């Protein structure tokens, strides 16, 4: 780090010297460096031009030799030099003479300076002949106003220095072109407050008051102050202010002559800053610097010298060189250049340690010698490190340049591996790229690898031995992996024998990333173990970062091209015309559909103006809508009509703002859908609708008449059934009553034949009564007058009672009649009588149509319902008849089975189930009989007893 700091400071010192040399060389004013006795120690080229001497001749003179002779005697400048050394700086005027004897007035700006503990005077000498002439001219103008007025335009406007005239109230009355150029003022400006504008605000008031105080002064007043150009730039000006009086001696204003001395001031400040920088470099230099006099006694030493030799500052000063230097010898690798001499010294520290030093010696004019001493201990390693730094920086810069230039991944890989070997001084390098199967392929290689790359096998998988090396780890961890010694590093064990055979000593693996994910690795190799230090690794990581950025850029460009191609494909594949305009009203997007419509080539249409494609009226309408989109940033739908060769076309156009990534609107997009045919169809549809409405109205009237007739017929049927049922049930009850009386013997004994015949009459009467009751139930349901008595009851008990009552029907046929109850009793709220009626109907039907086997009644409970399934082993029902059996007066099966009933039982049972909020479904798998399932809710649709449910169709009825 010390050597690096030394290099930086030495470079800074050289750059400072170069800037000083440039400033001195380019300055227009003469610059002298005087010693305390007035001798000229240095000067610039302007001094040679100004005085007509050569540099050597000037360095042989002193300050007094430059002064003009008075009465034939050579004047002395010692007083002025003493004053500058005492006060630190001074500005004065005097008369100098050239080599040819011509004299000229000068202004000397001098300041004290100290170099290497020696006092000097640095002086900037400006030829003020022109200014003096102007000042004399201005004085003459003040003395004779008439002559000034007579020669006014010629003298005032042609003055090379800026000049402004203000009246007694400090208002601007006139200024010349030079003033306008100096302060950036319009030559024809009539601003009367111009003087105030060019003076900084903090000194404006005092300066105006000072100018007004010149009313009682007859001599010009000179001053230097900072001013402002009208563009805000600050400049430094020297002002010669001449009071103006009229013939009566009254004060009428001030003529102010200005000279821009900004550059001279900058040069003086640069010299001062340079002196400060020289002192800073002396104090902070990484080399030891000693100043010693002619006897070898040390008179100054910088902090590095104190550190290097181990002496305290106060002890080091006053020592002679022979206390520090054992012997000296010239440097065989260098030669003496100008005043600098290079030597090798053997030196000794305060603690007795000896060191070799590279010494640069320079003798100053005052007899002082400066020695810059650099400790060369370990110089070989330092030089090698510097060489490697140079190589690494060269490697990084070249890789960055190639990556930025190349356009393919392979070319980048090839370039980086080549540069790594040729400029990074690595033995060989290769790039490994991860494949889909996890293997790492050799994408690029360069250098003499001795067969290493071909024989090594690398994987990105951790569970494989080939994936445990630096390359696999770098890819998996997404971080650099260094194996600085192949002989001992555990990471390199699988390849140790191969490395020994090919002479590989160390390696580094740098991950290469695409989108932040490691997809490859850059591998570099060296012969020497311990080769890679932190600085090398950091540089290689920067190379990897540059290459990764290049790969990211390639991937981004690839995706961009794919996106652009996909977008263009989607745009061209759309049957709808698509176009967009930029802010300059030129086309930026055109698809094939629009090109076909307008008869233009989409590729050649890009960049054309809107007026090239549409009429002025169309353009005006489109532009109005586009302006609205641009102003509001909202999408609009517009119906547009465009005249084409084949007639008018109508489009529904979606206009939307086009925004950049920052959200700024830069254009308007258009997607048009042609609706010309739709408009025609709409007109035809409107006409058809009108005709259809007339037909519907007429048909509706016919249907109303037919509905009224059907409702009257239905009511008549229902009333007829109800009346007939009631009329039939009365005599049937009488027949059944008297039959019971006769069979009980209440009217006398009967013979067995008579009793048998009466039993037939009784059975027929009961069948007739059941039919009548069914007809009455159907009439009530269809009339919506079915009354339900809702109560809470236990389902299992109800079902068992109803099934038990039907056992006399099953036992003669030898059928098994079983009831399967749930684990826990199920309680519901419903009409128990109607539920029992439905269960009785379903079970009796199952018994009726089953000749062998049995009937099983199974009760199951689900979250909100209870199911009662009646399964039999009868012949079953054909699939086509499954729903027909629930229609009134319809039966399934053969003619014999159809004669056994009326076809009302199942329709009434389903209507009752739906009136209770449930339903009946049927399944009949071939050869397995029938399964009728009654489903009832645990809670009914209504809990009010006696609710009449309106139901006139098979659809579910709710209470």
Short mmCIF file of C-alpha atoms in Angstrom, two decimals, residues 685-908:
data_model
loop_
_atom_site.label_atom_id
_atom_site.label_comp_id
_atom_site.label_asym_id
_atom_site.label_seq_id
_atom_site.Cartn_x
_atom_site.Cartn_y
_atom_site.Cartn_z
CA UNK A 685 -82.40 -6.87 -37.57
CA UNK A 686 -84.35 -3.77 -36.60
CA UNK A 687 -86.69 -4.35 -39.51
CA UNK A 688 -87.03 -8.03 -38.59
CA UNK A 689 -87.65 -7.10 -34.97
CA UNK A 690 -90.44 -4.79 -35.99
CA UNK A 691 -92.07 -7.57 -38.00
CA UNK A 692 -91.46 -10.08 -35.20
CA UNK A 693 -93.04 -7.80 -32.62
CA UNK A 694 -96.18 -7.65 -34.70
CA UNK A 695 -96.24 -11.47 -35.03
CA UNK A 696 -95.53 -11.97 -31.32
CA UNK A 697 -98.31 -9.59 -30.36
CA UNK A 698 -100.79 -11.47 -32.52
CA UNK A 699 -99.57 -14.87 -31.29
CA UNK A 700 -99.64 -13.67 -27.67
CA UNK A 701 -103.26 -12.72 -28.01
CA UNK A 702 -104.04 -16.19 -29.40
CA UNK A 703 -102.14 -17.86 -26.55
CA UNK A 704 -103.99 -15.79 -23.93
CA UNK A 705 -107.28 -16.99 -25.35
CA UNK A 706 -106.02 -20.61 -25.39
CA UNK A 707 -104.66 -20.30 -21.82
CA UNK A 708 -107.97 -18.99 -20.55
CA UNK A 709 -109.80 -21.88 -22.21
CA UNK A 710 -107.37 -24.44 -20.73
CA UNK A 711 -107.66 -22.94 -17.24
CA UNK A 712 -111.46 -23.06 -17.42
CA UNK A 713 -111.31 -26.68 -18.60
CA UNK A 714 -108.91 -27.59 -15.77
CA UNK A 715 -111.09 -25.96 -13.17
CA UNK A 716 -114.11 -27.76 -14.63
CA UNK A 717 -112.29 -31.11 -14.49
CA UNK A 718 -111.13 -30.55 -10.92
CA UNK A 719 -114.63 -29.51 -9.82
CA UNK A 720 -116.09 -32.49 -11.61
CA UNK A 721 -113.69 -34.92 -9.94
CA UNK A 722 -114.32 -33.44 -6.54
CA UNK A 723 -118.08 -33.50 -6.98
CA UNK A 724 -118.17 -37.03 -8.39
CA UNK A 725 -115.86 -38.29 -5.63
CA UNK A 726 -118.07 -36.89 -2.93
CA UNK A 727 -121.19 -38.17 -4.61
CA UNK A 728 -119.71 -41.68 -4.98
CA UNK A 729 -118.23 -41.86 -1.46
CA UNK A 730 -121.63 -41.36 0.24
CA UNK A 731 -123.35 -44.48 -1.26
CA UNK A 732 -120.09 -46.46 -0.89
CA UNK A 733 -120.01 -45.67 2.82
CA UNK A 734 -123.62 -46.84 3.06
CA UNK A 735 -122.82 -50.05 1.16
CA UNK A 736 -119.80 -50.72 3.34
CA UNK A 737 -121.74 -49.97 6.51
CA UNK A 738 -124.65 -52.24 5.70
CA UNK A 739 -122.26 -54.97 4.52
CA UNK A 740 -120.56 -54.87 7.92
CA UNK A 741 -123.97 -55.06 9.64
CA UNK A 742 -124.99 -58.10 7.61
CA UNK A 743 -121.68 -59.91 8.17
CA UNK A 744 -121.87 -59.26 11.88
CA UNK A 745 -125.28 -61.11 11.93
CA UNK A 746 -127.10 -58.12 13.28
CA UNK A 747 -129.93 -58.75 10.73
CA UNK A 748 -129.94 -62.51 11.15
CA UNK A 749 -127.59 -65.38 10.44
CA UNK A 750 -125.97 -65.74 7.03
CA UNK A 751 -124.94 -68.82 5.16
CA UNK A 752 -121.30 -69.27 4.24
CA UNK A 753 -122.08 -68.58 0.62
CA UNK A 754 -123.83 -65.34 1.56
CA UNK A 755 -120.93 -64.28 3.82
CA UNK A 756 -118.41 -65.00 1.02
CA UNK A 757 -120.41 -62.94 -1.44
CA UNK A 758 -120.71 -60.07 1.06
CA UNK A 759 -116.89 -60.21 1.61
CA UNK A 760 -116.45 -59.71 -2.15
CA UNK A 761 -118.81 -56.74 -2.02
CA UNK A 762 -116.88 -55.33 0.96
CA UNK A 763 -113.44 -55.67 -0.78
CA UNK A 764 -114.77 -54.06 -3.96
CA UNK A 765 -116.23 -51.21 -1.91
CA UNK A 766 -112.96 -50.62 -0.14
CA UNK A 767 -111.06 -50.57 -3.48
CA UNK A 768 -113.59 -48.13 -4.84
CA UNK A 769 -113.22 -45.93 -1.70
CA UNK A 770 -109.40 -45.95 -2.02
CA UNK A 771 -109.72 -44.89 -5.66
CA UNK A 772 -112.10 -42.10 -4.70
CA UNK A 773 -109.74 -40.93 -1.90
CA UNK A 774 -106.86 -40.87 -4.37
CA UNK A 775 -108.93 -38.83 -6.78
CA UNK A 776 -109.82 -36.43 -3.95
CA UNK A 777 -106.14 -36.07 -2.93
CA UNK A 778 -105.13 -35.42 -6.53
CA UNK A 779 -107.88 -32.84 -6.86
CA UNK A 780 -106.81 -31.09 -3.63
CA UNK A 781 -103.14 -31.05 -4.70
CA UNK A 782 -103.93 -29.69 -8.16
CA UNK A 783 -106.36 -27.17 -6.66
CA UNK A 784 -103.74 -26.10 -4.10
CA UNK A 785 -105.95 -26.94 -1.11
CA UNK A 786 -103.84 -29.69 0.50
CA UNK A 787 -103.69 -29.15 4.27
CA UNK A 788 -100.57 -30.22 6.19
CA UNK A 789 -100.44 -30.82 9.93
CA UNK A 790 -96.80 -30.17 10.91
CA UNK A 791 -95.50 -31.79 14.09
CA UNK A 792 -92.31 -33.35 15.44
CA UNK A 793 -92.03 -37.15 15.39
CA UNK A 794 -89.48 -39.95 15.27
CA UNK A 795 -89.18 -41.37 11.75
CA UNK A 796 -88.11 -44.92 12.66
CA UNK A 797 -91.17 -45.60 14.79
CA UNK A 798 -93.53 -44.26 12.14
CA UNK A 799 -91.96 -46.41 9.44
CA UNK A 800 -92.00 -49.56 11.61
CA UNK A 801 -95.71 -49.11 12.37
CA UNK A 802 -96.61 -48.62 8.72
CA UNK A 803 -94.51 -51.61 7.62
CA UNK A 804 -95.98 -53.80 10.37
CA UNK A 805 -99.49 -53.00 9.09
CA UNK A 806 -98.50 -54.30 5.65
CA UNK A 807 -97.08 -57.63 6.77
CA UNK A 808 -100.41 -59.42 6.04
CA UNK A 809 -99.76 -58.60 2.38
CA UNK A 810 -96.19 -59.98 2.31
CA UNK A 811 -96.56 -63.10 4.43
CA UNK A 812 -98.94 -64.98 2.08
CA UNK A 813 -96.39 -64.44 -0.73
CA UNK A 814 -93.49 -65.64 1.46
CA UNK A 815 -91.65 -62.32 1.13
CA UNK A 816 -89.12 -61.04 3.68
CA UNK A 817 -90.15 -57.58 4.92
CA UNK A 818 -87.31 -55.87 6.85
CA UNK A 819 -86.68 -52.40 8.34
CA UNK A 820 -83.08 -51.09 8.86
CA UNK A 821 -82.98 -48.25 11.37
CA UNK A 822 -80.10 -45.73 11.85
CA UNK A 823 -77.81 -45.99 14.93
CA UNK A 824 -79.61 -43.09 16.60
CA UNK A 825 -83.29 -42.10 16.38
CA UNK A 826 -84.03 -39.48 13.73
CA UNK A 827 -86.56 -36.79 14.61
CA UNK A 828 -88.07 -34.48 11.98
CA UNK A 829 -90.76 -31.83 11.82
CA UNK A 830 -93.32 -32.71 9.16
CA UNK A 831 -96.84 -34.10 8.60
CA UNK A 832 -96.64 -37.63 10.07
CA UNK A 833 -99.90 -38.77 8.43
CA UNK A 834 -98.79 -37.71 4.96
CA UNK A 835 -95.31 -39.21 5.47
CA UNK A 836 -96.94 -42.46 6.55
CA UNK A 837 -99.23 -42.32 3.54
CA UNK A 838 -96.24 -42.03 1.19
CA UNK A 839 -94.33 -44.84 2.97
CA UNK A 840 -97.40 -47.10 2.85
CA UNK A 841 -97.83 -46.45 -0.86
CA UNK A 842 -94.18 -47.19 -1.70
CA UNK A 843 -93.96 -50.34 0.49
CA UNK A 844 -97.32 -51.72 -0.69
CA UNK A 845 -96.26 -51.18 -4.32
CA UNK A 846 -92.98 -53.03 -3.63
CA UNK A 847 -94.89 -55.97 -2.07
CA UNK A 848 -97.46 -55.96 -4.88
CA UNK A 849 -94.89 -56.27 -7.68
CA UNK A 850 -92.44 -58.63 -5.92
CA UNK A 851 -93.08 -62.37 -6.31
CA UNK A 852 -90.01 -63.73 -4.52
CA UNK A 853 -87.21 -62.44 -2.35
CA UNK A 854 -88.24 -59.55 -0.17
CA UNK A 855 -88.59 -55.84 0.51
CA UNK A 856 -86.10 -53.82 2.61
CA UNK A 857 -86.83 -50.40 4.12
CA UNK A 858 -83.58 -48.53 5.04
CA UNK A 859 -83.47 -45.22 6.95
CA UNK A 860 -80.32 -43.01 6.76
CA UNK A 861 -79.62 -39.51 8.06
CA UNK A 862 -77.57 -36.90 6.23
CA UNK A 863 -76.62 -33.38 7.46
CA UNK A 864 -79.97 -31.71 6.64
CA UNK A 865 -82.22 -34.51 5.37
CA UNK A 866 -83.42 -38.03 6.16
CA UNK A 867 -83.70 -40.67 3.42
CA UNK A 868 -86.09 -43.64 3.41
CA UNK A 869 -85.12 -46.18 0.73
CA UNK A 870 -87.56 -48.98 -0.23
CA UNK A 871 -85.71 -51.67 -2.18
CA UNK A 872 -87.36 -54.78 -3.63
CA UNK A 873 -86.29 -57.84 -5.61
CA UNK A 874 -89.05 -57.58 -8.18
CA UNK A 875 -88.77 -57.41 -11.99
CA UNK A 876 -87.78 -53.73 -11.94
CA UNK A 877 -88.78 -50.91 -14.30
CA UNK A 878 -87.42 -50.25 -17.76
CA UNK A 879 -85.18 -47.19 -18.03
CA UNK A 880 -87.61 -45.46 -20.43
CA UNK A 881 -90.44 -45.85 -17.86
CA UNK A 882 -88.59 -44.56 -14.77
CA UNK A 883 -90.07 -41.04 -14.97
CA UNK A 884 -93.34 -42.05 -16.64
CA UNK A 885 -94.46 -43.95 -13.54
CA UNK A 886 -94.82 -40.61 -11.72
CA UNK A 887 -97.33 -39.27 -14.26
CA UNK A 888 -101.06 -39.63 -13.36
CA UNK A 889 -102.83 -42.70 -14.76
CA UNK A 890 -99.57 -44.07 -16.19
CA UNK A 891 -98.18 -47.52 -15.31
CA UNK A 892 -95.10 -49.51 -16.26
CA UNK A 893 -94.75 -53.19 -17.06
CA UNK A 894 -96.97 -55.69 -18.93
CA UNK A 895 -100.73 -55.44 -19.38
CA UNK A 896 -101.42 -57.72 -16.41
CA UNK A 897 -99.44 -55.46 -14.05
CA UNK A 898 -101.12 -52.38 -15.46
CA UNK A 899 -104.59 -53.79 -14.65
CA UNK A 900 -103.63 -54.17 -10.98
CA UNK A 901 -103.81 -50.40 -10.22
CA UNK A 902 -105.07 -46.98 -11.28
CA UNK A 903 -101.71 -45.28 -11.89
CA UNK A 904 -102.35 -42.58 -9.24
CA UNK A 905 -100.40 -43.91 -6.25
CA UNK A 906 -96.86 -42.87 -7.25
CA UNK A 907 -97.87 -39.46 -8.72
CA UNK A 908 -99.72 -38.62 -5.49
#
